[in-house]
mmCIF file of C-alpha atoms in Angstrom:
data_model
loop_
_atom_site.group_PDB
_atom_site.id
_atom_site.type_symbol
_atom_site.label_atom_id
_atom_site.label_comp_id
_atom_site.label_asym_id
_atom_site.label_seq_id
_atom_site.Cartn_x
_atom_site.Cartn_y
_atom_site.Cartn_z
ATOM 1 C CA MET A 21 -7.254 -34.121 -4.407
ATOM 2 C CA ARG A 22 -6.465 -31.973 -1.458
ATOM 3 C CA LEU A 23 -3.469 -29.769 -0.771
ATOM 4 C CA ASN A 24 -1.834 -30.140 2.614
ATOM 5 C CA THR A 25 -1.670 -27.338 5.187
ATOM 6 C CA PHE A 26 1.999 -26.697 4.423
ATOM 7 C CA THR A 27 1.168 -25.955 0.776
ATOM 8 C CA ASP A 28 -1.811 -23.812 1.780
ATOM 9 C CA TYR A 29 0.367 -21.730 4.114
ATOM 10 C CA SER A 30 3.058 -21.437 1.437
ATOM 11 C CA LEU A 31 0.517 -20.021 -1.003
ATOM 12 C CA ARG A 32 -0.898 -17.641 1.612
ATOM 13 C CA THR A 33 2.599 -16.441 2.486
ATOM 14 C CA LEU A 34 3.492 -15.727 -1.129
ATOM 15 C CA ILE A 35 0.175 -13.954 -1.750
ATOM 16 C CA TYR A 36 0.700 -11.760 1.307
ATOM 17 C CA LEU A 37 4.239 -10.877 0.225
ATOM 18 C CA ALA A 38 3.037 -10.087 -3.296
ATOM 19 C CA LEU A 39 0.358 -7.777 -1.903
ATOM 20 C CA LYS A 40 3.027 -5.945 0.113
ATOM 21 C CA ASP A 41 5.138 -5.447 -3.017
ATOM 22 C CA ALA A 42 8.819 -5.211 -2.022
ATOM 23 C CA THR A 43 8.177 -4.153 1.590
ATOM 24 C CA LEU A 44 9.854 -6.357 4.192
ATOM 25 C CA VAL A 45 7.301 -8.397 6.130
ATOM 26 C CA THR A 46 7.648 -10.402 9.338
ATOM 27 C CA ARG A 47 6.406 -13.923 9.876
ATOM 28 C CA ARG A 48 4.220 -12.656 12.738
ATOM 29 C CA GLU A 49 2.564 -10.166 10.394
ATOM 30 C CA ILE A 50 1.597 -12.944 7.964
ATOM 31 C CA ALA A 51 0.404 -15.202 10.784
ATOM 32 C CA ASP A 52 -1.777 -12.439 12.234
ATOM 33 C CA ALA A 53 -3.213 -11.416 8.859
ATOM 34 C CA HIS A 54 -4.222 -14.996 8.008
ATOM 35 C CA ASP A 55 -4.975 -16.030 11.613
ATOM 36 C CA ILE A 56 -2.634 -18.989 11.360
ATOM 37 C CA SER A 57 0.119 -20.373 13.591
ATOM 38 C CA ASN A 58 3.385 -18.443 13.618
ATOM 39 C CA ASN A 59 5.173 -21.692 14.539
ATOM 40 C CA HIS A 60 3.808 -23.460 11.455
ATOM 41 C CA LEU A 61 4.983 -20.555 9.328
ATOM 42 C CA MET A 62 8.548 -20.997 10.547
ATOM 43 C CA LYS A 63 8.940 -24.195 8.486
ATOM 44 C CA VAL A 64 7.094 -22.654 5.540
ATOM 45 C CA VAL A 65 9.348 -19.584 5.469
ATOM 46 C CA ASN A 66 12.457 -21.740 5.755
ATOM 47 C CA PHE A 67 11.276 -23.907 2.852
ATOM 48 C CA LEU A 68 10.321 -20.915 0.664
ATOM 49 C CA SER A 69 13.680 -19.283 1.344
ATOM 50 C CA ARG A 70 15.705 -22.461 0.645
ATOM 51 C CA ASN A 71 13.831 -22.966 -2.621
ATOM 52 C CA GLY A 72 14.308 -19.411 -3.904
ATOM 53 C CA TYR A 73 10.742 -18.148 -3.595
ATOM 54 C CA ILE A 74 11.517 -15.529 -0.942
ATOM 55 C CA GLU A 75 14.469 -13.572 0.418
ATOM 56 C CA THR A 76 14.923 -13.234 4.166
ATOM 57 C CA MET A 77 16.878 -10.645 6.119
ATOM 58 C CA ARG A 78 17.770 -11.228 9.760
ATOM 59 C CA GLY A 79 18.101 -8.782 12.583
ATOM 60 C CA LYS A 80 16.367 -5.595 13.588
ATOM 61 C CA GLY A 81 14.388 -4.261 10.670
ATOM 62 C CA GLY A 82 14.632 -7.638 8.950
ATOM 63 C CA GLY A 83 11.882 -9.645 7.379
ATOM 64 C CA MET A 84 11.108 -11.270 4.085
ATOM 65 C CA ARG A 85 9.932 -10.417 0.598
ATOM 66 C CA LEU A 86 9.462 -12.187 -2.702
ATOM 67 C CA ALA A 87 12.728 -13.204 -4.363
ATOM 68 C CA ARG A 88 11.266 -12.543 -7.809
ATOM 69 C CA PRO A 89 8.181 -10.889 -9.310
ATOM 70 C CA PRO A 90 4.815 -12.682 -8.937
ATOM 71 C CA GLU A 91 4.771 -13.235 -12.704
ATOM 72 C CA LYS A 92 7.865 -15.421 -12.330
ATOM 73 C CA ILE A 93 6.488 -17.666 -9.562
ATOM 74 C CA ASN A 94 4.756 -20.669 -11.087
ATOM 75 C CA ILE A 95 1.901 -22.069 -8.987
ATOM 76 C CA GLY A 96 2.250 -25.610 -10.390
ATOM 77 C CA LYS A 97 5.958 -25.729 -9.585
ATOM 78 C CA LEU A 98 5.399 -24.362 -6.081
ATOM 79 C CA ILE A 99 2.702 -26.933 -5.311
ATOM 80 C CA HIS A 100 4.813 -29.719 -6.756
ATOM 81 C CA ASP A 101 7.786 -28.563 -4.661
ATOM 82 C CA CYS A 102 5.633 -28.526 -1.531
ATOM 83 C CA GLU A 103 3.888 -31.845 -2.104
ATOM 84 C CA SER A 104 6.373 -33.955 -4.073
ATOM 85 C CA ASP A 105 7.404 -36.175 -1.169
ATOM 86 C CA ILE A 106 3.857 -36.840 0.049
ATOM 87 C CA PRO A 107 2.261 -39.919 -1.535
ATOM 88 C CA LEU A 108 -1.272 -39.450 -2.836
ATOM 89 C CA VAL A 109 -2.283 -42.871 -1.511
ATOM 90 C CA ALA A 110 -0.481 -45.726 0.249
ATOM 91 C CA CYS A 111 0.488 -47.575 -2.938
ATOM 92 C CA PHE A 112 2.444 -44.524 -4.161
ATOM 93 C CA LYS A 113 4.973 -45.016 -1.343
ATOM 94 C CA CYS A 114 6.830 -47.890 -2.977
ATOM 95 C CA ASP A 115 7.023 -50.108 -6.028
ATOM 96 C CA ARG A 116 6.721 -53.456 -4.250
ATOM 97 C CA ASP A 117 3.788 -55.710 -5.050
ATOM 98 C CA ILE A 118 2.422 -55.645 -1.503
ATOM 99 C CA THR A 119 2.746 -52.993 1.188
ATOM 100 C CA ASP A 120 1.704 -53.002 4.823
ATOM 101 C CA ASP A 121 -0.727 -50.196 4.024
ATOM 102 C CA CYS A 122 -2.616 -51.836 1.158
ATOM 103 C CA ARG A 123 -2.856 -55.504 0.252
ATOM 104 C CA LEU A 124 -3.917 -54.655 -3.290
ATOM 105 C CA THR A 125 -0.693 -52.841 -4.212
ATOM 106 C CA GLY A 126 0.609 -54.265 -7.472
ATOM 107 C CA VAL A 127 -2.680 -55.816 -8.577
ATOM 108 C CA CYS A 128 -4.940 -52.759 -8.541
ATOM 109 C CA ALA A 129 -5.117 -50.309 -11.471
ATOM 110 C CA LEU A 130 -6.220 -47.419 -9.249
ATOM 111 C CA LYS A 131 -2.615 -46.266 -8.788
ATOM 112 C CA SER A 132 -2.354 -45.681 -12.532
ATOM 113 C CA PHE A 133 -5.595 -43.646 -12.713
ATOM 114 C CA LEU A 134 -4.733 -41.554 -9.683
ATOM 115 C CA GLY A 135 -1.194 -40.960 -10.909
ATOM 116 C CA GLU A 136 -2.506 -39.734 -14.238
ATOM 117 C CA ALA A 137 -4.978 -37.380 -12.544
ATOM 118 C CA HIS A 138 -2.297 -36.130 -10.174
ATOM 119 C CA GLN A 139 0.041 -35.286 -13.060
ATOM 120 C CA ALA A 140 -2.823 -33.588 -14.927
ATOM 121 C CA MET A 141 -3.430 -31.362 -11.900
ATOM 122 C CA TYR A 142 0.222 -30.240 -11.866
ATOM 123 C CA LYS A 143 0.241 -29.719 -15.620
ATOM 124 C CA SER A 144 -2.876 -27.552 -15.388
ATOM 125 C CA LEU A 145 -1.473 -25.507 -12.502
ATOM 126 C CA GLU A 146 1.735 -24.865 -14.452
ATOM 127 C CA ASN A 147 -0.349 -22.491 -16.601
ATOM 128 C CA TYR A 148 -0.670 -20.050 -13.683
ATOM 129 C CA THR A 149 1.624 -17.740 -11.790
ATOM 130 C CA LEU A 150 1.296 -16.004 -8.463
ATOM 131 C CA ALA A 151 0.311 -12.861 -10.392
ATOM 132 C CA ASP A 152 -2.758 -14.714 -11.732
ATOM 133 C CA ALA A 153 -3.964 -15.210 -8.152
ATOM 134 C CA LEU A 154 -3.825 -11.462 -7.479
ATOM 135 C CA VAL A 155 -6.537 -10.225 -9.823
ATOM 136 C CA LYS A 156 -8.566 -8.722 -6.951
ATOM 137 C CA LYS A 157 -5.690 -7.034 -5.124
ATOM 138 C CA THR A 158 -7.779 -4.283 -3.540
ATOM 139 C CA ALA A 159 -10.297 -6.719 -2.068
ATOM 140 C CA MET A 160 -7.513 -9.048 -0.941
ATOM 141 C CA ARG A 161 -5.673 -6.218 0.801
ATOM 142 C CA ARG A 162 -8.870 -5.110 2.510
ATOM 143 C CA ARG A 163 -9.606 -8.626 3.817
ATOM 144 C CA LEU A 164 -6.083 -8.941 5.190
ATOM 145 C CA GLY A 165 -6.201 -5.494 6.811
ATOM 146 C CA LEU A 166 -3.619 -3.967 4.470
ATOM 147 C CA LYS A 167 -3.619 -0.412 3.174
ATOM 148 C CA ALA A 168 -3.961 0.008 -0.564
ATOM 149 C CA SER A 169 -0.714 0.865 -2.312
#
């Protein structure tokens, strides 16, 4: 199973904000640190803000920061929130017996196996928080060009 780019950028954004502690950070700063598109981050930041993962402040001196401590941000929930409307395979899109995308929908057991594996992935990831991803903070800060705090 593969996470989409949106989820990847969401995780990178939250990691960056966690490494900056409560300091306000701009979208451009995150984009530059990770060498990713600032435009792509616009949707990510909007999503993270709407879903309570980050706080944003507008205007001069504005920016964003985590809305709660890293220990309170569950990785499984975040990934589920990011990916919940994206079907794993074509037959996950609907419950009809036949879809335009796959002629075997409704008669193939693969949907059941993949669904079970997909749920197991989320269940496993629910055991981890953002804090668990930050065990090598010093090295992470160095790679992103941040000063140690």
